[in-house]
PDB file of C-alpha atoms in Angstrom:
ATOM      1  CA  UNK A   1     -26.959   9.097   0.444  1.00 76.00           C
ATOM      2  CA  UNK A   2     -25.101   5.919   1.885  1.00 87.00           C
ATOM      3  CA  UNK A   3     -21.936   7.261   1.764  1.00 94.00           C
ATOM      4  CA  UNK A   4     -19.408   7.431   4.873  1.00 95.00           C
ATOM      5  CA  UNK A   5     -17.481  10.789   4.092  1.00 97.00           C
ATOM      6  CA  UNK A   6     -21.154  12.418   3.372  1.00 96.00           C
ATOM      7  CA  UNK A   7     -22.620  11.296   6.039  1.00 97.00           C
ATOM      8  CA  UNK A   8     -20.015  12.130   8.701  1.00 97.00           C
ATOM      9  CA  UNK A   9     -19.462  16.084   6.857  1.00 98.00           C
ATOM     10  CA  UNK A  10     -23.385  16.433   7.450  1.00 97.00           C
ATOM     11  CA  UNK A  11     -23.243  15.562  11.243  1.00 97.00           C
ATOM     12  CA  UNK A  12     -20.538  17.642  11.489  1.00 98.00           C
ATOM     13  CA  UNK A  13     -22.122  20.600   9.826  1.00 98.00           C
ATOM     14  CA  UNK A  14     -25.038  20.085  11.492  1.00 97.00           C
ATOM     15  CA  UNK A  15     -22.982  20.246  14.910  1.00 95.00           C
ATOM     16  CA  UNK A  16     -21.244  22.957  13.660  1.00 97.00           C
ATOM     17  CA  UNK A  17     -24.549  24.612  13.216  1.00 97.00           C
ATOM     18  CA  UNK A  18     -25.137  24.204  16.959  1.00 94.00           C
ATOM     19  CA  UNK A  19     -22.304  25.188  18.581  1.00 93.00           C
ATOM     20  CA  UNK A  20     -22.531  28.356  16.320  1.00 95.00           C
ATOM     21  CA  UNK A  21     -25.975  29.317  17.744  1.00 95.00           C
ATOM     22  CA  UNK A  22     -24.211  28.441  21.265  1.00 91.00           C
ATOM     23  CA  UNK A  23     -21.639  30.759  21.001  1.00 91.00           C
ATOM     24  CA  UNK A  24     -24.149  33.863  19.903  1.00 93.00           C
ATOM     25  CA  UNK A  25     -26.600  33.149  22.039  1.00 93.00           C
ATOM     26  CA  UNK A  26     -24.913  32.253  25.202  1.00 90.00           C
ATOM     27  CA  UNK A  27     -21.200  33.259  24.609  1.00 86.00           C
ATOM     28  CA  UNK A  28     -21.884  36.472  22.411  1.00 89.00           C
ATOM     29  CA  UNK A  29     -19.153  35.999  19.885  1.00 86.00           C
ATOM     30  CA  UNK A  30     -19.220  36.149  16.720  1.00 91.00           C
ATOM     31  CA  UNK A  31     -16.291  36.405  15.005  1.00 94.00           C
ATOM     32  CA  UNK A  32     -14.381  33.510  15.836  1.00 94.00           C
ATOM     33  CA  UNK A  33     -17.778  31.420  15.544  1.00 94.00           C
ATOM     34  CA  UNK A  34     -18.803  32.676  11.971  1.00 96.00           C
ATOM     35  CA  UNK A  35     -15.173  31.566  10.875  1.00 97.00           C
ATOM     36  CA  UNK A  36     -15.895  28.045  11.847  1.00 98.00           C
ATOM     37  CA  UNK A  37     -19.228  28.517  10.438  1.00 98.00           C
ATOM     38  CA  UNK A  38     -18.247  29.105   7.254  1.00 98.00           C
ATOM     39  CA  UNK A  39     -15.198  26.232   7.314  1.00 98.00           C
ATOM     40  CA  UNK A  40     -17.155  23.628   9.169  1.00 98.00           C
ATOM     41  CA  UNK A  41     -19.941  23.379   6.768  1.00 98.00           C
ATOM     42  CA  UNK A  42     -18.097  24.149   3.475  1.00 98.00           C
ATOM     43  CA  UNK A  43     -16.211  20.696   4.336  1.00 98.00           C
ATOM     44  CA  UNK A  44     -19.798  19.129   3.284  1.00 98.00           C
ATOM     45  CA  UNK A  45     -20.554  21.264   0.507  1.00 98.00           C
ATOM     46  CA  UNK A  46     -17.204  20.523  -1.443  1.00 98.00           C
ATOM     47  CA  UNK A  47     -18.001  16.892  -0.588  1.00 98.00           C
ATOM     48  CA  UNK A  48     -21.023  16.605  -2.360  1.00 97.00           C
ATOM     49  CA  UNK A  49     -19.477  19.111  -5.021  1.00 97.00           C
ATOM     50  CA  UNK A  50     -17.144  16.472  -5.879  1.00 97.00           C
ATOM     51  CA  UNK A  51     -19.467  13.419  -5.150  1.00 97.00           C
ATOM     52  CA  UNK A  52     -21.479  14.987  -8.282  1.00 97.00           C
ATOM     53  CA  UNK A  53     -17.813  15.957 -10.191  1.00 94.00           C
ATOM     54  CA  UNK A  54     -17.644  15.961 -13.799  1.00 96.00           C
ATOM     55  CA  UNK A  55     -14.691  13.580 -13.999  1.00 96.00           C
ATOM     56  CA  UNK A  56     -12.232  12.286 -10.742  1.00 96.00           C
ATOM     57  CA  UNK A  57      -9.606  15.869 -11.339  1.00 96.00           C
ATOM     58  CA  UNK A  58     -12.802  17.443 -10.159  1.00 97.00           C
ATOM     59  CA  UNK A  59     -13.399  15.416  -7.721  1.00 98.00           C
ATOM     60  CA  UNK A  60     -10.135  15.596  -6.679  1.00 98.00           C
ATOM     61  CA  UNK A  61     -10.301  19.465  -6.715  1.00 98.00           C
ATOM     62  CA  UNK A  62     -13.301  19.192  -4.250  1.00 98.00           C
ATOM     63  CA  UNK A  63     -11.820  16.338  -2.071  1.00 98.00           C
ATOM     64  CA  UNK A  64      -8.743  19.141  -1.370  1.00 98.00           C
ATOM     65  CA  UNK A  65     -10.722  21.656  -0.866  1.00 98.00           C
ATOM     66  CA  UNK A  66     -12.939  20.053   1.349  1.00 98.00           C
ATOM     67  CA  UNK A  67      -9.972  18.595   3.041  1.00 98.00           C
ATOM     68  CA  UNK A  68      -8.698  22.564   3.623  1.00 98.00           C
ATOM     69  CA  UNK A  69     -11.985  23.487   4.972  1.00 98.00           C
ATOM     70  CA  UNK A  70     -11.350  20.725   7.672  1.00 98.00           C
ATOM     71  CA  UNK A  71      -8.031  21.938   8.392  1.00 98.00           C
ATOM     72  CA  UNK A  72      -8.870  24.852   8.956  1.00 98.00           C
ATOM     73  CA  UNK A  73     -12.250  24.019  11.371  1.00 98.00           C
ATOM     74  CA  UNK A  74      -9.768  22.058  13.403  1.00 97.00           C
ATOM     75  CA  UNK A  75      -7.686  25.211  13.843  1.00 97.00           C
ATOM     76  CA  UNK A  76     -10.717  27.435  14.872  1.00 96.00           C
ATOM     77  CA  UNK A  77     -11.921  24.404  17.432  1.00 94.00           C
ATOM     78  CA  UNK A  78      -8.814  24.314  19.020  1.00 93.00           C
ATOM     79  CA  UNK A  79      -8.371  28.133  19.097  1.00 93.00           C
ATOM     80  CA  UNK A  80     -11.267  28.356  20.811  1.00 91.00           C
ATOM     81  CA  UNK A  81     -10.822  25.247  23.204  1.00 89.00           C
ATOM     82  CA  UNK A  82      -7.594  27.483  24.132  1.00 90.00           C
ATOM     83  CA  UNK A  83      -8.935  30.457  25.027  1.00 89.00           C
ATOM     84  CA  UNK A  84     -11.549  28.703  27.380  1.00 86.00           C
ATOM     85  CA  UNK A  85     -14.281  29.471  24.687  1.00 86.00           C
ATOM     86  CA  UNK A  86     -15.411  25.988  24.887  1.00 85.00           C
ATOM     87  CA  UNK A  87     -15.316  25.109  28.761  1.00 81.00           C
ATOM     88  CA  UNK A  88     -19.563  25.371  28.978  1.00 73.00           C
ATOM     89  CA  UNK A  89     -20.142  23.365  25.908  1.00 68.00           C
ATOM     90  CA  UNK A  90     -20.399  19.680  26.222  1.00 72.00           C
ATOM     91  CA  UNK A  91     -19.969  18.390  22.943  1.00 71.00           C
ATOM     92  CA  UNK A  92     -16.927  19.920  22.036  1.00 76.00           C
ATOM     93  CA  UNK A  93     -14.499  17.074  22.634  1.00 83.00           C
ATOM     94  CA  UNK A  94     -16.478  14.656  20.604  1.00 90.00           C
ATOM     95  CA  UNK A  95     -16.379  17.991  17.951  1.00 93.00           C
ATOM     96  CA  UNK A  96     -13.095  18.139  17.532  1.00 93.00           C
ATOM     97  CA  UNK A  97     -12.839  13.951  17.094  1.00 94.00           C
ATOM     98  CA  UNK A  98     -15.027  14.122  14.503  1.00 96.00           C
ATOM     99  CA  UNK A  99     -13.205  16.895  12.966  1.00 97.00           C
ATOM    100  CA  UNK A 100      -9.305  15.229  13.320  1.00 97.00           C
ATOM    101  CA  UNK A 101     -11.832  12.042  11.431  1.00 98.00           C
ATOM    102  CA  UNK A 102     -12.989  13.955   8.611  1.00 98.00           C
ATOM    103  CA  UNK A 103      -9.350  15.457   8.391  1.00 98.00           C
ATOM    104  CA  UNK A 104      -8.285  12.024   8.171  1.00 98.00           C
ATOM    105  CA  UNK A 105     -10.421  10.269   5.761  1.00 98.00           C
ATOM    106  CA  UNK A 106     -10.038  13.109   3.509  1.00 98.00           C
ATOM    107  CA  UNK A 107      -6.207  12.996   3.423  1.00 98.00           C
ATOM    108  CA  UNK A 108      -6.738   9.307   2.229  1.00 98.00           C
ATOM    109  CA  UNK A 109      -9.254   9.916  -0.393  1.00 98.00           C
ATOM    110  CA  UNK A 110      -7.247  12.495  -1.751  1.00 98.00           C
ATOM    111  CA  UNK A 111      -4.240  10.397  -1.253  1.00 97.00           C
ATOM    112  CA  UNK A 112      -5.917   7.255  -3.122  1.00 97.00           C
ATOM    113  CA  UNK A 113      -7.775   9.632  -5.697  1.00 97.00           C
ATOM    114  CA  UNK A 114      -4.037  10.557  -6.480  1.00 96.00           C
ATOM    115  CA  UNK A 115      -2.778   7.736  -6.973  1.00 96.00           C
ATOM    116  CA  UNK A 116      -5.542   6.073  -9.122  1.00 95.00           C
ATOM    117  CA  UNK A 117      -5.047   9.036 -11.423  1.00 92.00           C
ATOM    118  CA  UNK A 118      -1.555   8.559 -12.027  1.00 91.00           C
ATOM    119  CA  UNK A 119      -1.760   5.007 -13.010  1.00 80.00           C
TER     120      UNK A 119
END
C-alpha cells in the first residue's frame, strides 16, 4: 500500500516488535514492554481499520484511536528512556522520532478529516 501514514505505522510496529523481543530477552521485563506492545502496533491496526472505513466518521473514529495508541507509545518510550531501560538499545532515539511523527501526522489527519466533515 503506497500510503505515507501506513507505511510509517508498519515500520514502527515492526520496530516495536524488536525492541519488545530486546527487552525479554536481554532486559527481562515484561510488563512495561507488553504495554508498548500492545499500543505501538495497535497505532497500525486502527490505521488500516480506517483506511478500509465504511464512510470518513469511521475513519475518523480509527484515525483517533490510532492517534491515542500513539500517545500513549510515546508515554511508555519515554518512561522507559527515564528509568535507564533504554541506555543498551541503539535505536531508541530514532524510536521515539518516529513515534512524536506518527503522533503528528495523525493529529493533522484527524484535524483535516474534521474539518472536511463539517463543511
Amino acid at each position: 500500500m503506497n500510503n505515507l501514514i501506513y507505511r510509517k505505522s508498519m515500520k514502527f510496529s515492526s520496530d516495536i516488535i524488536k525492541l519488545y523481543k530486546f527487552f525479554v530477552n536481554y532486559k527481562k521485563e515484561f510488563i512495561i514492554s507488553k504495554q508498548l506492545l500492545r499500543s505501538g502496533t495497535s497505532i497500525g491496526a486502527n490505521i488500516i481499520e480506517g483506511l478500509h472505513g465504511e464512510s470518513r466518521k469511521d475513519f475518523l473514529h480509527k484515525m483517533n484511536i490510532a492517534l491515542k495508541e500513539a500517545a500513549e507509545s510515546e508515554y511508555w518510550i519515554m518512561i522507559l528512556n527515564e528509568n535507564n531501560y533504554l541506555d543498551d538499545y541503539s535505536a531508541h532515539k530514532s524510536l521515539l522520532n518516529d513515534c512524536i511523527e506518527l503522533n503528528k501526522i495523525l493529529r493533522k489527519i484527524v484535524k483535516t478529516t474534521k474539518e472536511n466533515l463539517s463543511n
